[in-house]
Coordinates of C-alpha atoms and ligand atoms in Angstrom, one line a residue:
M1 CA -53.1 -39.2 77.4
R2 CA -53.3 -35.7 75.7
D3 CA -56.9 -34.5 74.6
N4 CA -58.5 -31.1 74.3
K5 CA -57.2 -29.1 77.1
I6 CA -56.0 -25.7 76.2
I7 CA -53.4 -23.7 78.6
V8 CA -54.5 -19.8 78.6
W9 CA -51.1 -18.2 79.8
F10 CA -51.8 -15.0 81.8
R11 CA -49.3 -12.5 81.2
N12 CA -49.7 -8.7 81.1
D13 CA -53.5 -9.5 80.6
L14 CA -54.8 -10.3 84.3
R15 CA -58.3 -9.9 83.8
I16 CA -61.3 -12.2 82.3
E17 CA -63.0 -9.9 80.4
D18 CA -61.8 -8.5 77.3
N19 CA -59.5 -11.0 76.9
E20 CA -59.1 -12.6 73.6
A21 CA -56.5 -15.2 74.5
L22 CA -58.9 -16.9 77.2
F23 CA -62.3 -16.0 74.9
R24 CA -61.0 -17.7 71.9
A25 CA -59.6 -20.8 74.3
A26 CA -63.1 -21.2 75.9
E27 CA -64.4 -21.0 72.2
K28 CA -62.6 -23.9 71.4
T29 CA -63.4 -26.2 74.7
A30 CA -64.6 -26.0 78.1
R31 CA -61.3 -27.4 79.2
V32 CA -59.2 -24.1 79.5
V33 CA -56.6 -24.3 81.9
P34 CA -55.9 -21.2 83.4
V35 CA -51.8 -20.3 84.5
Y36 CA -49.7 -17.6 85.9
C37 CA -46.0 -17.8 86.2
F38 CA -44.2 -15.4 87.9
D39 CA -40.9 -15.3 86.3
T40 CA -38.4 -15.0 88.8
R41 CA -35.7 -13.2 86.0
Q42 CA -38.0 -10.5 86.4
F43 CA -37.3 -10.0 90.5
A44 CA -33.3 -10.3 90.4
N45 CA -31.2 -7.4 91.1
T46 CA -30.3 -4.9 88.5
A47 CA -26.4 -4.0 87.0
L48 CA -27.0 -0.5 88.9
D49 CA -28.3 -2.6 92.3
F50 CA -31.6 -2.3 93.1
P51 CA -34.5 -5.1 92.3
K52 CA -35.7 -4.9 88.7
T53 CA -39.4 -5.0 90.1
D54 CA -39.5 -3.5 93.8
A55 CA -41.7 -3.8 96.6
H56 CA -44.9 -1.9 95.6
R57 CA -45.0 -3.0 91.8
T58 CA -44.5 -6.5 93.2
R59 CA -47.4 -6.0 95.8
F60 CA -49.8 -4.4 93.1
L61 CA -49.0 -7.7 90.3
I62 CA -49.6 -10.4 93.3
E63 CA -53.0 -8.2 94.3
S64 CA -53.7 -8.3 90.9
V65 CA -52.7 -12.2 90.2
R66 CA -54.7 -13.3 93.6
N67 CA -57.8 -10.9 92.1
L68 CA -57.8 -13.3 89.1
Q69 CA -57.7 -16.2 90.7
E70 CA -60.8 -15.2 92.4
M71 CA -62.6 -14.3 89.6
L72 CA -61.7 -17.1 87.7
R73 CA -63.1 -19.2 90.9
A74 CA -66.1 -17.0 90.7
H75 CA -66.7 -18.5 87.0
N76 CA -66.2 -22.0 87.8
S77 CA -62.3 -22.1 86.7
D78 CA -58.8 -21.5 88.8
L79 CA -55.7 -20.4 88.4
I80 CA -52.5 -22.3 88.1
V81 CA -49.7 -20.4 89.7
R82 CA -46.3 -21.0 89.3
L83 CA -42.6 -19.1 89.9
G84 CA -39.8 -19.8 87.3
K85 CA -39.3 -19.5 83.5
P86 CA -42.7 -19.5 81.0
E87 CA -40.8 -21.3 78.5
K88 CA -39.9 -24.1 80.7
V89 CA -42.5 -24.2 82.9
I90 CA -45.8 -24.2 80.6
P91 CA -44.1 -26.9 78.4
N92 CA -43.9 -29.0 81.7
L93 CA -47.0 -28.6 82.5
V94 CA -48.4 -29.1 79.1
Q95 CA -46.9 -32.3 79.6
I96 CA -48.3 -33.0 83.2
I97 CA -51.8 -32.5 82.3
G98 CA -51.7 -33.4 78.3
A99 CA -53.2 -29.8 76.6
K100 CA -52.9 -29.8 73.5
A101 CA -52.0 -25.9 72.6
V102 CA -50.8 -22.7 74.7
Y103 CA -52.9 -19.4 74.2
A104 CA -51.6 -15.7 75.3
S105 CA -51.6 -12.4 74.7
K106 CA -48.9 -10.9 72.6
A107 CA -45.3 -9.0 73.7
Y108 CA -43.9 -6.7 71.8
T109 CA -40.3 -6.0 73.4
Y110 CA -36.9 -7.7 73.3
E111 CA -37.0 -10.0 76.4
E112 CA -40.7 -10.7 76.4
L113 CA -40.6 -12.0 72.6
Q114 CA -37.3 -13.9 73.2
V115 CA -39.8 -15.9 76.1
E116 CA -42.4 -16.5 73.3
K117 CA -39.6 -17.7 70.8
E118 CA -38.3 -20.6 73.1
L119 CA -41.7 -21.0 74.5
S120 CA -43.0 -21.5 71.1
T121 CA -40.4 -24.3 69.7
N122 CA -40.3 -26.0 73.1
L123 CA -44.1 -26.4 72.7
W124 CA -43.8 -27.2 69.1
R125 CA -40.8 -30.1 70.2
I126 CA -43.7 -31.9 72.2
G127 CA -46.4 -31.3 69.5
A128 CA -48.1 -28.3 70.9
E129 CA -49.8 -25.2 69.2
T130 CA -49.3 -21.6 70.4
Q131 CA -51.3 -18.7 69.7
F132 CA -51.1 -15.2 70.4
F133 CA -53.3 -12.9 70.4
D134 CA -53.5 -8.7 70.5
T135 CA -54.8 -7.6 74.0
A136 CA -53.2 -5.0 74.8
T137 CA -54.0 -1.8 72.6
L138 CA -57.0 0.1 72.2
L139 CA -56.7 0.3 68.1
H140 CA -56.1 -3.7 66.9
P141 CA -52.4 -3.4 65.1
D142 CA -54.5 -5.0 61.8
D143 CA -56.8 -2.0 62.3
I144 CA -54.2 1.2 62.1
P145 CA -53.8 2.7 58.7
F146 CA -50.2 1.7 58.2
P147 CA -48.0 -1.3 58.5
I148 CA -45.7 -1.1 61.4
H149 CA -42.2 -0.2 59.6
K150 CA -44.4 2.3 58.2
L151 CA -45.2 4.2 61.6
P152 CA -45.0 8.1 61.3
D153 CA -42.0 8.6 63.4
V154 CA -44.0 11.8 65.0
F155 CA -46.8 11.3 67.3
S156 CA -49.3 13.9 65.4
K157 CA -48.5 12.5 62.6
F158 CA -50.0 9.0 63.6
R159 CA -52.6 10.6 65.7
K160 CA -54.5 12.4 62.8
Q161 CA -54.2 9.2 60.2
V162 CA -55.8 7.1 63.3
E163 CA -58.4 9.6 63.8
K164 CA -59.6 10.0 60.4
K165 CA -61.6 6.9 61.0
M166 CA -61.0 5.1 64.2
T167 CA -62.1 1.4 64.8
V168 CA -61.9 0.0 67.8
R169 CA -63.5 -3.4 68.6
P170 CA -65.8 -4.8 70.8
L171 CA -65.4 -6.3 73.9
F172 CA -64.7 -10.2 74.1
P173 CA -67.2 -11.4 77.0
I174 CA -65.9 -13.5 79.9
P175 CA -66.3 -17.2 79.0
K176 CA -69.8 -19.1 80.5
N177 CA -68.6 -22.5 80.1
L178 CA -64.8 -22.9 81.8
K179 CA -65.1 -26.0 83.7
P180 CA -62.2 -26.3 86.9
P181 CA -58.9 -27.6 85.9
K182 CA -58.1 -30.7 87.8
I183 CA -54.7 -29.9 89.4
Q184 CA -53.2 -29.8 92.5
P185 CA -53.7 -25.7 94.2
V186 CA -49.8 -23.8 95.3
D187 CA -50.2 -20.8 97.1
L188 CA -49.5 -17.5 95.7
P189 CA -46.1 -16.1 96.3
T190 CA -45.7 -13.5 99.1
L191 CA -43.1 -10.1 98.7
D192 CA -40.7 -12.6 101.0
S193 CA -41.0 -15.3 97.9
F194 CA -38.5 -12.5 96.1
S195 CA -36.6 -11.2 99.3
L196 CA -38.7 -8.2 99.4
D197 CA -40.2 -6.7 102.8
T198 CA -43.6 -5.5 102.7
P199 CA -43.6 -1.7 101.6
H200 CA -45.1 0.7 104.2
A201 CA -48.4 2.0 103.0
D202 CA -47.7 5.9 102.5
P203 CA -51.3 7.7 103.8
R204 CA -49.9 10.6 101.2
S205 CA -49.9 8.4 98.5
V206 CA -52.9 9.6 95.5
L207 CA -54.5 6.4 95.6
P208 CA -54.4 3.1 98.2
F209 CA -53.9 1.3 94.3
I210 CA -55.1 -2.4 95.3
G211 CA -54.2 -4.5 92.5
G212 CA -57.1 -6.4 90.7
E213 CA -60.1 -6.2 87.8
T214 CA -62.1 -5.8 90.7
Q215 CA -60.8 -2.7 91.9
A216 CA -59.7 -1.5 88.1
K217 CA -63.3 -1.5 87.3
K218 CA -64.3 0.2 90.6
R219 CA -61.4 3.0 89.8
L220 CA -63.5 2.8 86.2
Q221 CA -66.7 3.7 87.9
D222 CA -65.6 6.0 90.3
Y223 CA -63.8 8.6 88.1
I224 CA -65.8 8.5 85.4
W225 CA -69.8 8.4 86.6
N226 CA -69.5 8.2 90.6
Q227 CA -67.4 11.5 90.9
D228 CA -68.2 12.5 87.7
L229 CA -64.5 13.8 86.9
L230 CA -63.7 13.2 83.5
K231 CA -65.9 16.0 82.3
N232 CA -62.6 18.2 83.6
Y233 CA -59.9 15.7 82.9
K234 CA -58.2 18.0 80.3
E235 CA -57.9 21.2 83.0
T236 CA -56.8 18.9 86.1
R237 CA -54.7 16.5 84.6
N238 CA -51.3 18.4 85.1
A239 CA -51.8 18.8 88.7
L240 CA -49.8 17.0 91.5
V241 CA -52.0 16.5 94.2
G242 CA -54.9 13.7 95.2
A243 CA -56.6 11.0 93.4
D244 CA -58.8 13.1 91.6
Y245 CA -56.6 15.4 88.7
S246 CA -56.1 12.5 86.8
S247 CA -57.6 8.7 86.0
K248 CA -54.9 6.7 87.9
F249 CA -55.8 4.2 85.3
S250 CA -52.5 3.1 84.8
P251 CA -51.3 0.7 87.2
W252 CA -54.1 -1.7 86.3
L253 CA -53.8 -0.7 82.6
A254 CA -50.1 -1.8 83.0
N255 CA -50.8 -5.4 84.6
G256 CA -53.7 -5.5 82.2
C257 CA -56.5 -5.5 85.0
L258 CA -58.3 -3.2 82.6
S259 CA -58.3 -3.0 79.1
P260 CA -58.2 0.4 77.4
R261 CA -61.6 -1.1 75.3
M262 CA -63.0 -0.7 78.5
I263 CA -62.2 2.5 79.2
W264 CA -63.2 3.6 75.4
Q265 CA -66.7 1.6 75.7
Q266 CA -67.3 4.0 79.1
V267 CA -66.0 7.3 77.7
K268 CA -68.6 6.8 74.7
K269 CA -71.2 6.1 77.1
Y270 CA -70.5 9.4 79.2
E271 CA -70.4 11.5 75.8
Q272 CA -73.9 9.9 75.1
E273 CA -75.6 10.2 78.5
R274 CA -73.8 12.8 80.1
T275 CA -71.1 15.2 78.2
E276 CA -68.9 15.3 75.2
N277 CA -66.1 17.7 75.2
E278 CA -62.5 18.6 75.2
S279 CA -61.5 16.3 78.1
T280 CA -63.6 13.2 77.0
Y281 CA -61.7 13.7 73.2
W282 CA -58.5 14.0 75.5
L283 CA -58.9 10.7 77.7
I284 CA -58.5 8.8 74.7
F285 CA -56.2 11.1 73.1
E286 CA -54.2 9.9 75.8
L287 CA -54.6 6.1 75.3
L288 CA -53.7 6.8 71.8
W289 CA -50.0 7.8 72.6
R290 CA -50.1 4.6 75.1
D291 CA -51.2 2.7 71.8
Y292 CA -48.7 5.1 69.8
F293 CA -45.4 3.4 71.9
K294 CA -46.7 0.3 71.8
Y295 CA -46.1 0.2 67.6
Y296 CA -43.2 2.2 68.1
A297 CA -41.5 -0.6 70.1
Q298 CA -42.7 -3.1 67.2
K299 CA -40.9 -1.0 64.8
Y300 CA -37.8 -0.3 66.5
G301 CA -37.3 -3.7 68.3
N302 CA -34.0 -3.6 70.5
K303 CA -33.4 -0.6 69.8
I304 CA -36.0 1.4 72.4
F305 CA -33.3 0.4 75.0
F306 CA -30.3 2.0 73.5
L307 CA -28.5 5.0 75.0
E308 CA -28.3 6.4 71.5
G309 CA -32.4 5.0 71.0
V310 CA -33.6 4.3 67.6
R311 CA -31.7 7.6 66.0
E312 CA -29.5 6.8 63.3
N313 CA -26.2 9.0 62.4
T314 CA -27.5 11.7 64.1
E315 CA -26.0 13.4 67.4
I316 CA -26.7 12.5 70.6
P317 CA -26.8 14.6 73.4
E318 CA -24.0 14.2 76.1
M319 CA -24.9 12.0 78.8
Y320 CA -22.5 9.9 81.7
D321 CA -22.7 7.4 83.7
D322 CA -22.2 9.6 86.9
L323 CA -23.0 6.8 89.9
R324 CA -22.9 9.6 92.5
K325 CA -24.9 12.4 91.0
F326 CA -27.5 9.3 89.7
K327 CA -28.0 8.3 93.4
K328 CA -28.7 11.6 94.8
W329 CA -31.4 12.0 92.2
I330 CA -32.3 8.5 93.5
N331 CA -32.3 9.6 96.8
S332 CA -33.9 13.2 96.9
E333 CA -31.1 14.7 97.4
T334 CA -30.4 17.0 94.2
G335 CA -31.1 20.6 96.3
I336 CA -34.1 21.5 94.1
P337 CA -37.1 20.9 95.8
F338 CA -39.7 20.3 93.0
I339 CA -37.2 17.0 91.9
D340 CA -36.6 16.0 95.1
A341 CA -40.6 15.9 96.1
N342 CA -41.1 13.9 93.2
M343 CA -38.5 11.1 93.6
K344 CA -39.5 10.5 97.4
E345 CA -43.4 10.2 96.1
I346 CA -42.0 7.4 93.7
K347 CA -39.8 5.8 96.4
Y348 CA -42.3 5.7 99.2
T349 CA -45.7 5.0 97.0
G350 CA -44.9 3.6 93.4
F351 CA -46.7 6.4 91.5
M352 CA -45.7 10.2 90.3
S353 CA -47.9 12.1 88.2
N354 CA -46.9 12.7 84.8
R355 CA -45.6 16.3 84.7
G356 CA -43.7 15.2 87.8
R357 CA -42.3 12.2 85.6
Q358 CA -41.4 14.7 82.4
N359 CA -39.7 17.0 85.1
V360 CA -37.4 14.3 87.0
A361 CA -36.6 12.7 83.6
S362 CA -35.9 16.1 82.2
Y363 CA -33.5 16.9 85.2
L364 CA -31.5 13.8 84.9
V365 CA -30.6 13.9 81.2
K366 CA -30.2 17.8 80.4
D367 CA -29.2 19.1 83.8
L368 CA -27.5 16.5 85.5
K369 CA -26.3 15.2 82.1
I370 CA -27.2 11.5 83.2
N371 CA -27.5 8.4 81.0
W372 CA -31.4 8.2 80.4
T373 CA -31.5 4.5 80.6
W374 CA -30.5 4.5 84.2
G375 CA -33.5 6.7 84.9
A376 CA -35.7 4.2 82.9
M377 CA -34.5 1.5 84.8
Y378 CA -35.0 3.1 88.1
F379 CA -38.6 3.6 86.9
E380 CA -39.0 0.2 85.7
S381 CA -38.5 -1.1 89.2
L382 CA -40.7 1.1 90.9
L383 CA -43.5 2.2 89.1
L384 CA -46.8 0.3 89.7
D385 CA -47.9 1.2 86.0
Y386 CA -44.5 0.1 84.5
D387 CA -45.3 -0.7 80.9
V388 CA -42.1 -1.4 79.3
E389 CA -43.2 0.4 75.9
S390 CA -44.9 3.9 77.6
N391 CA -41.9 4.0 80.0
W392 CA -39.0 3.4 77.9
G393 CA -40.4 5.1 74.7
N394 CA -41.4 8.5 77.1
W395 CA -37.8 8.3 78.9
A396 CA -36.2 8.1 75.1
Y397 CA -39.0 11.0 73.7
I398 CA -37.9 13.3 76.9
A399 CA -33.7 12.5 75.9
G400 CA -34.6 13.1 72.4
V401 CA -33.5 10.0 71.3
G402 CA -37.0 8.3 70.4
N403 CA -39.9 9.4 68.5
D404 CA -40.5 13.3 67.4
P405 CA -36.4 13.5 67.8
R406 CA -36.3 17.2 66.6
E407 CA -38.3 18.6 69.4
N408 CA -36.3 20.4 72.3
R409 CA -37.5 18.8 75.5
Y410 CA -36.1 21.1 78.0
F411 CA -37.8 21.4 80.9
N412 CA -37.5 24.5 82.5
I413 CA -37.7 22.9 86.2
I414 CA -38.4 26.1 88.2
K415 CA -41.0 27.8 86.0
Q416 CA -42.4 24.5 86.0
A417 CA -42.4 24.4 89.7
H418 CA -44.0 27.5 90.0
T419 CA -46.8 27.4 87.5
Y420 CA -48.0 23.5 88.6
D421 CA -47.5 24.1 92.7
P422 CA -47.9 27.8 93.0
E423 CA -48.3 27.4 96.9
G424 CA -45.7 25.1 97.2
L425 CA -48.8 22.7 98.7
Y426 CA -47.0 19.5 96.7
V427 CA -43.5 20.1 97.5
K428 CA -44.2 20.2 101.2
Q429 CA -46.0 17.5 101.8
W430 CA -43.3 15.3 100.7
L431 CA -40.8 17.7 102.1
P432 CA -41.6 18.9 105.2
E433 CA -38.4 20.4 106.4
L434 CA -39.5 23.0 103.8
E435 CA -43.1 23.7 105.6
K436 CA -42.2 27.5 107.1
I437 CA -41.0 28.9 103.9
P438 CA -43.3 31.1 102.3
P439 CA -44.4 29.7 98.4
A440 CA -42.8 32.7 96.6
S441 CA -39.2 30.8 97.7
V442 CA -40.1 27.4 98.7
H443 CA -38.5 26.4 95.5
E444 CA -35.5 28.1 95.3
P445 CA -34.3 27.9 98.9
Y446 CA -30.6 28.2 98.4
N447 CA -31.6 31.9 96.4
L448 CA -32.6 33.3 100.1
N449 CA -30.0 35.1 102.5
E450 CA -28.3 31.8 104.7
Q451 CA -29.2 33.8 107.8
E452 CA -32.7 34.7 107.0
L453 CA -33.1 30.6 105.7
Q454 CA -31.9 29.5 109.4
E455 CA -33.3 32.2 111.6
K456 CA -36.9 32.6 110.1
Y457 CA -37.6 28.6 108.4
G458 CA -35.0 26.5 110.6
I459 CA -32.8 25.3 107.6
Q460 CA -29.5 25.2 107.1
L461 CA -28.3 24.4 103.5
G462 CA -26.4 21.1 103.4
R463 CA -27.8 20.1 106.6
Q464 CA -31.6 20.1 106.6
Y465 CA -32.2 20.4 103.4
P466 CA -29.2 19.8 100.6
R467 CA -27.5 22.7 98.5
P468 CA -28.1 22.4 95.0
L469 CA -26.4 19.6 93.2
V470 CA -26.3 21.8 90.2
Q471 CA -27.0 25.2 89.1
L472 CA -29.9 25.4 87.1
P473 CA -29.7 27.6 84.0
K474 CA -31.4 31.2 84.8
S475 CA -33.5 31.3 82.1
V476 CA -34.4 29.1 79.3
K477 CA -36.1 29.3 76.0
S478 CA -38.3 26.0 76.2
K479 CA -40.7 24.5 73.9
N480 CA -42.5 22.9 76.9
K481 CA -44.4 25.3 79.0
Ligands
FAD1 C1 -40.3 9.5 81.9 C2 -41.8 8.9 81.9 C3 -42.0 7.9 81.9 C4 -43.2 6.8 82.0 N1 -43.7 5.7 82.4 C5 -44.8 5.1 82.2 C6 -44.9 3.7 82.1 O1 -44.0 3.1 83.1 N2 -46.1 3.6 82.4 C7 -47.3 3.9 82.0 O2 -48.6 3.7 82.0 N3 -47.0 5.6 81.5 C8 -45.4 5.9 81.8 N4 -45.6 7.0 81.6 C9 -47.0 8.3 81.1 C10 -47.5 9.0 82.0 O3 -46.8 9.6 83.1 C11 -48.6 8.0 83.1 O4 -49.4 7.4 82.0 C12 -49.5 8.8 83.8 O5 -48.9 9.9 84.4 C13 -50.3 7.6 84.6 O6 -51.7 8.7 85.2 P1 -52.7 8.4 84.8 O7 -53.6 6.8 84.6 O8 -53.8 9.2 85.9 O9 -52.9 9.3 83.6 P2 -54.1 10.0 82.8 O10 -53.3 11.0 82.4 O11 -55.4 9.8 83.6 O12 -53.9 9.3 81.2 C14 -55.2 8.1 81.3 C15 -54.0 6.9 80.4 O13 -53.6 7.3 79.4 C16 -52.6 7.0 79.5 N5 -51.0 7.9 79.4 C17 -51.3 8.9 79.6 N6 -50.3 9.8 79.3 C18 -49.5 8.9 78.8 C19 -47.9 9.3 77.6 N7 -47.2 10.1 77.9 N8 -47.5 8.2 77.5 C20 -48.5 6.9 77.3 N9 -49.7 7.0 77.6 C21 -50.1 7.6 78.8 C22 -52.2 5.8 80.4 O14 -52.4 4.8 80.0 C23 -53.0 6.6 81.5 O15 -53.6 5.5 82.3 C24 -44.5 7.8 81.8 C25 -43.8 9.3 81.5 C26 -42.8 9.9 81.7 C27 -42.9 11.0 80.9

């Protein structure tokens, strides 16, 4: 018999606080049935022969789902976990338990919208209603000062407009009236369920990154309050080594273990109780970039994934499908230490700094001239903080086919390496074979005399460390520092 049960389908919103879908469902009924479905398509192999979601990311996701289940249990509820296609699995559950509606967070990108559409149709056929809520952004889409189709194509125009009057809605509290859903529990999947090996926990990882709302809140508390790191964020954010140079909120934000409004609330409190300065402003500024990419994805739909991007009738930069060079990039064999070190970090830990991401992306697109969508696909597979809009948006931006199209986003890799890793500590952390080379030469070992390189530093190019895959331009006019 159909009663007033509502299924809350969790997606990239793996939290119970500030979750509008959960809150609204609980407003209507105590008989809320929380569900998470691992979408098996997300674990298939890509055309480039690596998994769409690799082991580090999957590990973090499973931990986040497990923590959500624990949080719901601690609040007198539970989480039903399934594997399959949500648009099939959820209507099936609706019928089994006799629910009248499904509530969920809204997605903005192509594959996810296809799932939403099919789910809504399948539910409509069996007489159940669907409702989607915007839970991912700092600013609710109804509170930005233009309709999505009029979103400025230049970020700073967007930012200046929204900063004139920022309306950030209050957090939705954790519902208090939940009742346990009566349904047979099923064990959570393991990495093995997706044919993935458990990844080795690399001690060089910037943080041990454990998924879930509990750990997300701990990091928030730790970064802002216990360690008081926020006050220097603007000065430290471009560094490369360690836990503290930036917030590291991104993996939890991407999985929705943390909402941007939770961060906003703490930053505002910090500004009142401790310090308000350029750093506190800058963390919010970065969250506006994150919002911007979500609106940009809504404006341009499927085009954000195209090689030519969202630009129409403009020349696109030359880019090739060169698998040999692409694999060298992936496998840290470019012969440019700054690139190879960053590519090792992402492979072994699932994380890379923003500075690193900008450089490896620019190198792939502008120096190797490789199809930028391949780089975006590789990041999608590995990044713990993979966020469809931020990832594809940032890649397109660097490739020059996204927003702010007139900017020249060439990064002079060697100059960047000397600026942001002056002692070569970052590079040596990931490429210990270069340990003995002095800081002045470590970013360009190929410029040293071959005999000196071998005798003094034990490196024979092409053996212990590769020769450069391509020559980098000697001097480059770059807009980017
Ligand atoms: C090629 C490329 C791909 C990227 N892919 C992703 C991705 O898949 N997921 C992702 O969250 N970020 C992505 N970024 C943006 C940025 O690198 C990361 O958000 C940041 O490094 C995460 O570390 P943090 O949390 O310590 O950042 P902080 O510097 O502490 O910033 C705080 C938060 O602001 C947001 N933010 C910061 N910079 C950006 C930015 N450029 N674009 C959008 N949001 C930003 C993030 O949510 C971040 O957690 C990408 C950047 C590039 C250049």
